[in-house]
Amino acid sequence: MAGLVIPVEEWAALHDLVHRYAARVDERDFAGVARLFGEPGDPGEPGVLVLPDPPREFGPVHEHRGPEAVAAALSVLDEVPLTAHGITGAVFDPGDDPATARGRITCVAHHVTRRDGRFADAVWHLRYLDRYAKIGGEWRFARREVHLDLIGTREVRASRLGR
């Protein structure tokens, strides 16, 4: 390991990467999300998204390898009228060489659905455990694991979807 701290310009690029993931998921740009992952054949373990299976499994159990599989896995969110992902913390550590890094990202993800004629918000508190690879001068997700900590549900009084 070169050092214990990520240089500020690399930290900023990694910070941007995790926020772009959240924004593109909320925009339903799953092809755009998939482009944030490495391709098969890239260095390391590129392009892997590992998702939980709530409410049975809160840890990562379903592996999706490669950009097409990542986009397909996330496309289930098309059935959720509104999501809002808020990044609440980001810690980055250097990897074994300058072209790799690790991250622990905390997030609160809101999933708004219609239930019994009203909107309900399933709120997920989660952690992403990430491995990144710098490919062609750009940081990409080599592996992203989603770990759920808790899920709550609450009524939505109003949203851009209506009341």
PDB file of C-alpha atoms in Angstrom:
ATOM      1  CA  MET A   1       0.000   0.000   0.000  1.00  0.00           C
ATOM      2  CA  ALA A   2       1.480   3.323  -1.081  1.00  0.00           C
ATOM      3  CA  GLY A   3      -0.054   5.392   1.728  1.00  0.00           C
ATOM      4  CA  LEU A   4      -2.854   5.451   4.226  1.00  0.00           C
ATOM      5  CA  VAL A   5      -4.695   8.358   2.629  1.00  0.00           C
ATOM      6  CA  ILE A   6      -6.133   8.779  -0.860  1.00  0.00           C
ATOM      7  CA  PRO A   7      -4.755  11.935  -2.565  1.00  0.00           C
ATOM      8  CA  VAL A   8      -7.398  14.680  -2.665  1.00  0.00           C
ATOM      9  CA  GLU A   9      -7.857  14.605  -6.463  1.00  0.00           C
ATOM     10  CA  GLU A  10      -8.412  10.830  -6.367  1.00  0.00           C
ATOM     11  CA  TRP A  11     -10.747  11.202  -3.371  1.00  0.00           C
ATOM     12  CA  ALA A  12     -12.788  13.773  -5.314  1.00  0.00           C
ATOM     13  CA  ALA A  13     -13.042  11.470  -8.342  1.00  0.00           C
ATOM     14  CA  LEU A  14     -14.168   8.523  -6.180  1.00  0.00           C
ATOM     15  CA  HIS A  15     -16.651  10.756  -4.346  1.00  0.00           C
ATOM     16  CA  ASP A  16     -18.053  11.837  -7.720  1.00  0.00           C
ATOM     17  CA  LEU A  17     -18.332   8.193  -8.844  1.00  0.00           C
ATOM     18  CA  VAL A  18     -20.464   7.102  -5.875  1.00  0.00           C
ATOM     19  CA  HIS A  19     -22.714  10.160  -6.173  1.00  0.00           C
ATOM     20  CA  ARG A  20     -23.187   9.594  -9.916  1.00  0.00           C
ATOM     21  CA  TYR A  21     -24.279   6.028  -9.154  1.00  0.00           C
ATOM     22  CA  ALA A  22     -26.965   7.321  -6.766  1.00  0.00           C
ATOM     23  CA  ALA A  23     -28.119  10.065  -9.146  1.00  0.00           C
ATOM     24  CA  ARG A  24     -28.345   7.742 -12.151  1.00  0.00           C
ATOM     25  CA  VAL A  25     -30.306   5.147 -10.189  1.00  0.00           C
ATOM     26  CA  ASP A  26     -32.785   7.847  -9.131  1.00  0.00           C
ATOM     27  CA  GLU A  27     -32.982   9.070 -12.754  1.00  0.00           C
ATOM     28  CA  ARG A  28     -33.588   5.485 -13.945  1.00  0.00           C
ATOM     29  CA  ASP A  29     -30.503   5.698 -16.173  1.00  0.00           C
ATOM     30  CA  PHE A  30     -29.494   2.072 -15.654  1.00  0.00           C
ATOM     31  CA  ALA A  31     -27.300   2.014 -18.772  1.00  0.00           C
ATOM     32  CA  GLY A  32     -25.498   5.044 -17.305  1.00  0.00           C
ATOM     33  CA  VAL A  33     -25.064   3.233 -13.994  1.00  0.00           C
ATOM     34  CA  ALA A  34     -23.665   0.210 -15.828  1.00  0.00           C
ATOM     35  CA  ARG A  35     -21.045   2.412 -17.531  1.00  0.00           C
ATOM     36  CA  LEU A  36     -19.700   3.256 -14.065  1.00  0.00           C
ATOM     37  CA  PHE A  37     -18.611  -0.389 -13.707  1.00  0.00           C
ATOM     38  CA  GLY A  38     -15.576  -2.016 -15.250  1.00  0.00           C
ATOM     39  CA  GLU A  39     -15.922  -4.387 -18.157  1.00  0.00           C
ATOM     40  CA  PRO A  40     -15.045  -8.088 -18.156  1.00  0.00           C
ATOM     41  CA  GLY A  41     -11.372  -8.305 -19.018  1.00  0.00           C
ATOM     42  CA  ASP A  42     -10.471  -5.114 -17.141  1.00  0.00           C
ATOM     43  CA  PRO A  43      -7.992  -5.392 -14.244  1.00  0.00           C
ATOM     44  CA  GLY A  44      -9.177  -6.858 -10.946  1.00  0.00           C
ATOM     45  CA  GLU A  45     -12.738  -8.130 -10.555  1.00  0.00           C
ATOM     46  CA  PRO A  46     -14.525  -5.644 -12.794  1.00  0.00           C
ATOM     47  CA  GLY A  47     -18.169  -4.977 -13.191  1.00  0.00           C
ATOM     48  CA  VAL A  48     -19.659  -6.896 -10.268  1.00  0.00           C
ATOM     49  CA  LEU A  49     -22.740  -5.723  -8.342  1.00  0.00           C
ATOM     50  CA  VAL A  50     -23.843  -7.933  -5.446  1.00  0.00           C
ATOM     51  CA  LEU A  51     -27.327  -7.284  -4.068  1.00  0.00           C
ATOM     52  CA  PRO A  52     -29.202  -8.478  -0.958  1.00  0.00           C
ATOM     53  CA  ASP A  53     -32.520 -10.325  -1.023  1.00  0.00           C
ATOM     54  CA  PRO A  54     -34.665  -8.497   1.545  1.00  0.00           C
ATOM     55  CA  PRO A  55     -36.370  -9.276   3.776  1.00  0.00           C
ATOM     56  CA  ARG A  56     -34.777 -12.755   3.863  1.00  0.00           C
ATOM     57  CA  GLU A  57     -31.146 -11.728   3.362  1.00  0.00           C
ATOM     58  CA  PHE A  58     -29.717  -8.354   4.363  1.00  0.00           C
ATOM     59  CA  GLY A  59     -26.228  -9.229   3.102  1.00  0.00           C
ATOM     60  CA  PRO A  60     -25.087  -9.414  -0.533  1.00  0.00           C
ATOM     61  CA  VAL A  61     -26.191 -12.705  -2.103  1.00  0.00           C
ATOM     62  CA  HIS A  62     -27.089 -12.101  -5.785  1.00  0.00           C
ATOM     63  CA  GLU A  63     -24.067 -11.423  -7.984  1.00  0.00           C
ATOM     64  CA  HIS A  64     -24.449  -9.565 -11.290  1.00  0.00           C
ATOM     65  CA  ARG A  65     -21.305  -9.577 -13.421  1.00  0.00           C
ATOM     66  CA  GLY A  66     -20.707  -7.139 -16.273  1.00  0.00           C
ATOM     67  CA  PRO A  67     -22.471  -3.941 -17.347  1.00  0.00           C
ATOM     68  CA  GLU A  68     -25.443  -5.675 -19.017  1.00  0.00           C
ATOM     69  CA  ALA A  69     -26.140  -7.759 -15.910  1.00  0.00           C
ATOM     70  CA  VAL A  70     -25.799  -4.671 -13.677  1.00  0.00           C
ATOM     71  CA  ALA A  71     -28.300  -2.726 -15.797  1.00  0.00           C
ATOM     72  CA  ALA A  72     -30.720  -5.662 -15.856  1.00  0.00           C
ATOM     73  CA  ALA A  73     -30.508  -6.134 -12.075  1.00  0.00           C
ATOM     74  CA  LEU A  74     -31.253  -2.471 -11.399  1.00  0.00           C
ATOM     75  CA  SER A  75     -34.073  -2.313 -13.942  1.00  0.00           C
ATOM     76  CA  VAL A  76     -36.415  -3.854 -11.338  1.00  0.00           C
ATOM     77  CA  LEU A  77     -36.536  -0.304  -9.928  1.00  0.00           C
ATOM     78  CA  ASP A  78     -38.613   0.684 -12.967  1.00  0.00           C
ATOM     79  CA  GLU A  79     -41.521  -0.734 -10.941  1.00  0.00           C
ATOM     80  CA  VAL A  80     -40.854   1.764  -8.121  1.00  0.00           C
ATOM     81  CA  PRO A  81     -42.337   5.162  -9.045  1.00  0.00           C
ATOM     82  CA  LEU A  82     -39.796   7.186  -7.050  1.00  0.00           C
ATOM     83  CA  THR A  83     -36.457   6.581  -5.365  1.00  0.00           C
ATOM     84  CA  ALA A  84     -34.189   9.023  -3.569  1.00  0.00           C
ATOM     85  CA  HIS A  85     -30.689   7.941  -2.561  1.00  0.00           C
ATOM     86  CA  GLY A  86     -28.814  10.125  -0.093  1.00  0.00           C
ATOM     87  CA  ILE A  87     -25.141   9.433   0.495  1.00  0.00           C
ATOM     88  CA  THR A  88     -24.542  10.004   4.205  1.00  0.00           C
ATOM     89  CA  GLY A  89     -20.878   9.047   4.432  1.00  0.00           C
ATOM     90  CA  ALA A  90     -17.923   8.041   2.290  1.00  0.00           C
ATOM     91  CA  VAL A  91     -14.584   6.622   3.402  1.00  0.00           C
ATOM     92  CA  PHE A  92     -11.968   5.694   0.818  1.00  0.00           C
ATOM     93  CA  ASP A  93      -8.758   3.735   1.352  1.00  0.00           C
ATOM     94  CA  PRO A  94      -5.937   3.032  -1.059  1.00  0.00           C
ATOM     95  CA  GLY A  95      -5.746  -0.403  -2.616  1.00  0.00           C
ATOM     96  CA  ASP A  96      -2.668  -2.534  -3.126  1.00  0.00           C
ATOM     97  CA  ASP A  97      -1.477  -0.331  -6.012  1.00  0.00           C
ATOM     98  CA  PRO A  98      -2.225   3.239  -7.183  1.00  0.00           C
ATOM     99  CA  ALA A  99      -4.865   2.014  -9.666  1.00  0.00           C
ATOM    100  CA  THR A 100      -7.075   0.426  -6.989  1.00  0.00           C
ATOM    101  CA  ALA A 101      -8.996   1.661  -3.962  1.00  0.00           C
ATOM    102  CA  ARG A 102     -11.633   0.523  -1.485  1.00  0.00           C
ATOM    103  CA  GLY A 103     -14.651   2.361  -0.150  1.00  0.00           C
ATOM    104  CA  ARG A 104     -17.284   2.165   2.567  1.00  0.00           C
ATOM    105  CA  ILE A 105     -20.280   4.281   1.569  1.00  0.00           C
ATOM    106  CA  THR A 106     -23.330   4.772   3.788  1.00  0.00           C
ATOM    107  CA  CYS A 107     -26.663   5.644   2.230  1.00  0.00           C
ATOM    108  CA  VAL A 108     -30.326   6.137   3.012  1.00  0.00           C
ATOM    109  CA  ALA A 109     -32.451   4.977   0.078  1.00  0.00           C
ATOM    110  CA  HIS A 110     -36.133   5.833  -0.179  1.00  0.00           C
ATOM    111  CA  HIS A 111     -38.367   3.611  -2.343  1.00  0.00           C
ATOM    112  CA  VAL A 112     -41.808   5.181  -2.802  1.00  0.00           C
ATOM    113  CA  THR A 113     -44.598   2.889  -3.983  1.00  0.00           C
ATOM    114  CA  ARG A 114     -48.374   3.051  -4.121  1.00  0.00           C
ATOM    115  CA  ARG A 115     -50.104   0.886  -1.520  1.00  0.00           C
ATOM    116  CA  ASP A 116     -53.863   0.779  -0.920  1.00  0.00           C
ATOM    117  CA  GLY A 117     -54.367   3.998  -2.902  1.00  0.00           C
ATOM    118  CA  ARG A 118     -51.690   5.842  -0.927  1.00  0.00           C
ATOM    119  CA  PHE A 119     -47.957   6.244  -1.243  1.00  0.00           C
ATOM    120  CA  ALA A 120     -45.621   4.428   1.131  1.00  0.00           C
ATOM    121  CA  ASP A 121     -41.880   4.918   1.564  1.00  0.00           C
ATOM    122  CA  ALA A 122     -39.691   1.894   2.215  1.00  0.00           C
ATOM    123  CA  VAL A 123     -36.561   3.417   3.731  1.00  0.00           C
ATOM    124  CA  TRP A 124     -33.380   1.368   3.458  1.00  0.00           C
ATOM    125  CA  HIS A 125     -30.323   2.185   5.539  1.00  0.00           C
ATOM    126  CA  LEU A 126     -27.430   0.527   3.779  1.00  0.00           C
ATOM    127  CA  ARG A 127     -23.708   0.309   3.272  1.00  0.00           C
ATOM    128  CA  TYR A 128     -21.897  -0.175   0.001  1.00  0.00           C
ATOM    129  CA  LEU A 129     -18.597  -2.002   0.348  1.00  0.00           C
ATOM    130  CA  ASP A 130     -16.738  -1.110  -2.821  1.00  0.00           C
ATOM    131  CA  ARG A 131     -13.588  -1.979  -4.692  1.00  0.00           C
ATOM    132  CA  TYR A 132     -12.549   0.456  -7.415  1.00  0.00           C
ATOM    133  CA  ALA A 133     -10.185   0.189 -10.355  1.00  0.00           C
ATOM    134  CA  LYS A 134      -8.727   3.042 -12.362  1.00  0.00           C
ATOM    135  CA  ILE A 135      -9.277   2.094 -15.996  1.00  0.00           C
ATOM    136  CA  GLY A 136      -8.157   4.374 -18.816  1.00  0.00           C
ATOM    137  CA  GLY A 137      -7.616   7.187 -16.315  1.00  0.00           C
ATOM    138  CA  GLU A 138     -11.169   6.907 -14.882  1.00  0.00           C
ATOM    139  CA  TRP A 139     -12.293   5.318 -11.629  1.00  0.00           C
ATOM    140  CA  ARG A 140     -14.844   2.523 -12.054  1.00  0.00           C
ATOM    141  CA  PHE A 141     -16.552   0.089  -9.737  1.00  0.00           C
ATOM    142  CA  ALA A 142     -14.708  -3.223  -9.800  1.00  0.00           C
ATOM    143  CA  ARG A 143     -17.062  -4.678  -7.195  1.00  0.00           C
ATOM    144  CA  ARG A 144     -19.964  -3.110  -5.272  1.00  0.00           C
ATOM    145  CA  GLU A 145     -21.645  -5.068  -2.471  1.00  0.00           C
ATOM    146  CA  VAL A 146     -24.895  -3.800  -0.945  1.00  0.00           C
ATOM    147  CA  HIS A 147     -25.314  -4.532   2.782  1.00  0.00           C
ATOM    148  CA  LEU A 148     -28.672  -3.599   4.339  1.00  0.00           C
ATOM    149  CA  ASP A 149     -28.730  -2.558   7.976  1.00  0.00           C
ATOM    150  CA  LEU A 150     -32.430  -1.824   8.436  1.00  0.00           C
ATOM    151  CA  ILE A 151     -35.648  -1.256   6.529  1.00  0.00           C
ATOM    152  CA  GLY A 152     -38.532   0.896   7.703  1.00  0.00           C
ATOM    153  CA  THR A 153     -41.817   1.851   6.097  1.00  0.00           C
ATOM    154  CA  ARG A 154     -43.726   5.082   6.505  1.00  0.00           C
ATOM    155  CA  GLU A 155     -46.657   6.853   4.930  1.00  0.00           C
ATOM    156  CA  VAL A 156     -45.978   9.622   2.421  1.00  0.00           C
ATOM    157  CA  ARG A 157     -48.192  12.685   2.857  1.00  0.00           C
ATOM    158  CA  ALA A 158     -47.273  14.251  -0.490  1.00  0.00           C
ATOM    159  CA  SER A 159     -44.674  13.885  -3.231  1.00  0.00           C
ATOM    160  CA  ARG A 160     -44.173  14.965  -6.814  1.00  0.00           C
ATOM    161  CA  LEU A 161     -46.202  11.864  -7.652  1.00  0.00           C
ATOM    162  CA  GLY A 162     -49.220  13.307  -5.846  1.00  0.00           C
ATOM    163  CA  ARG A 163     -50.916  12.618  -2.534  1.00  0.00           C
TER     164      ARG A 163
END
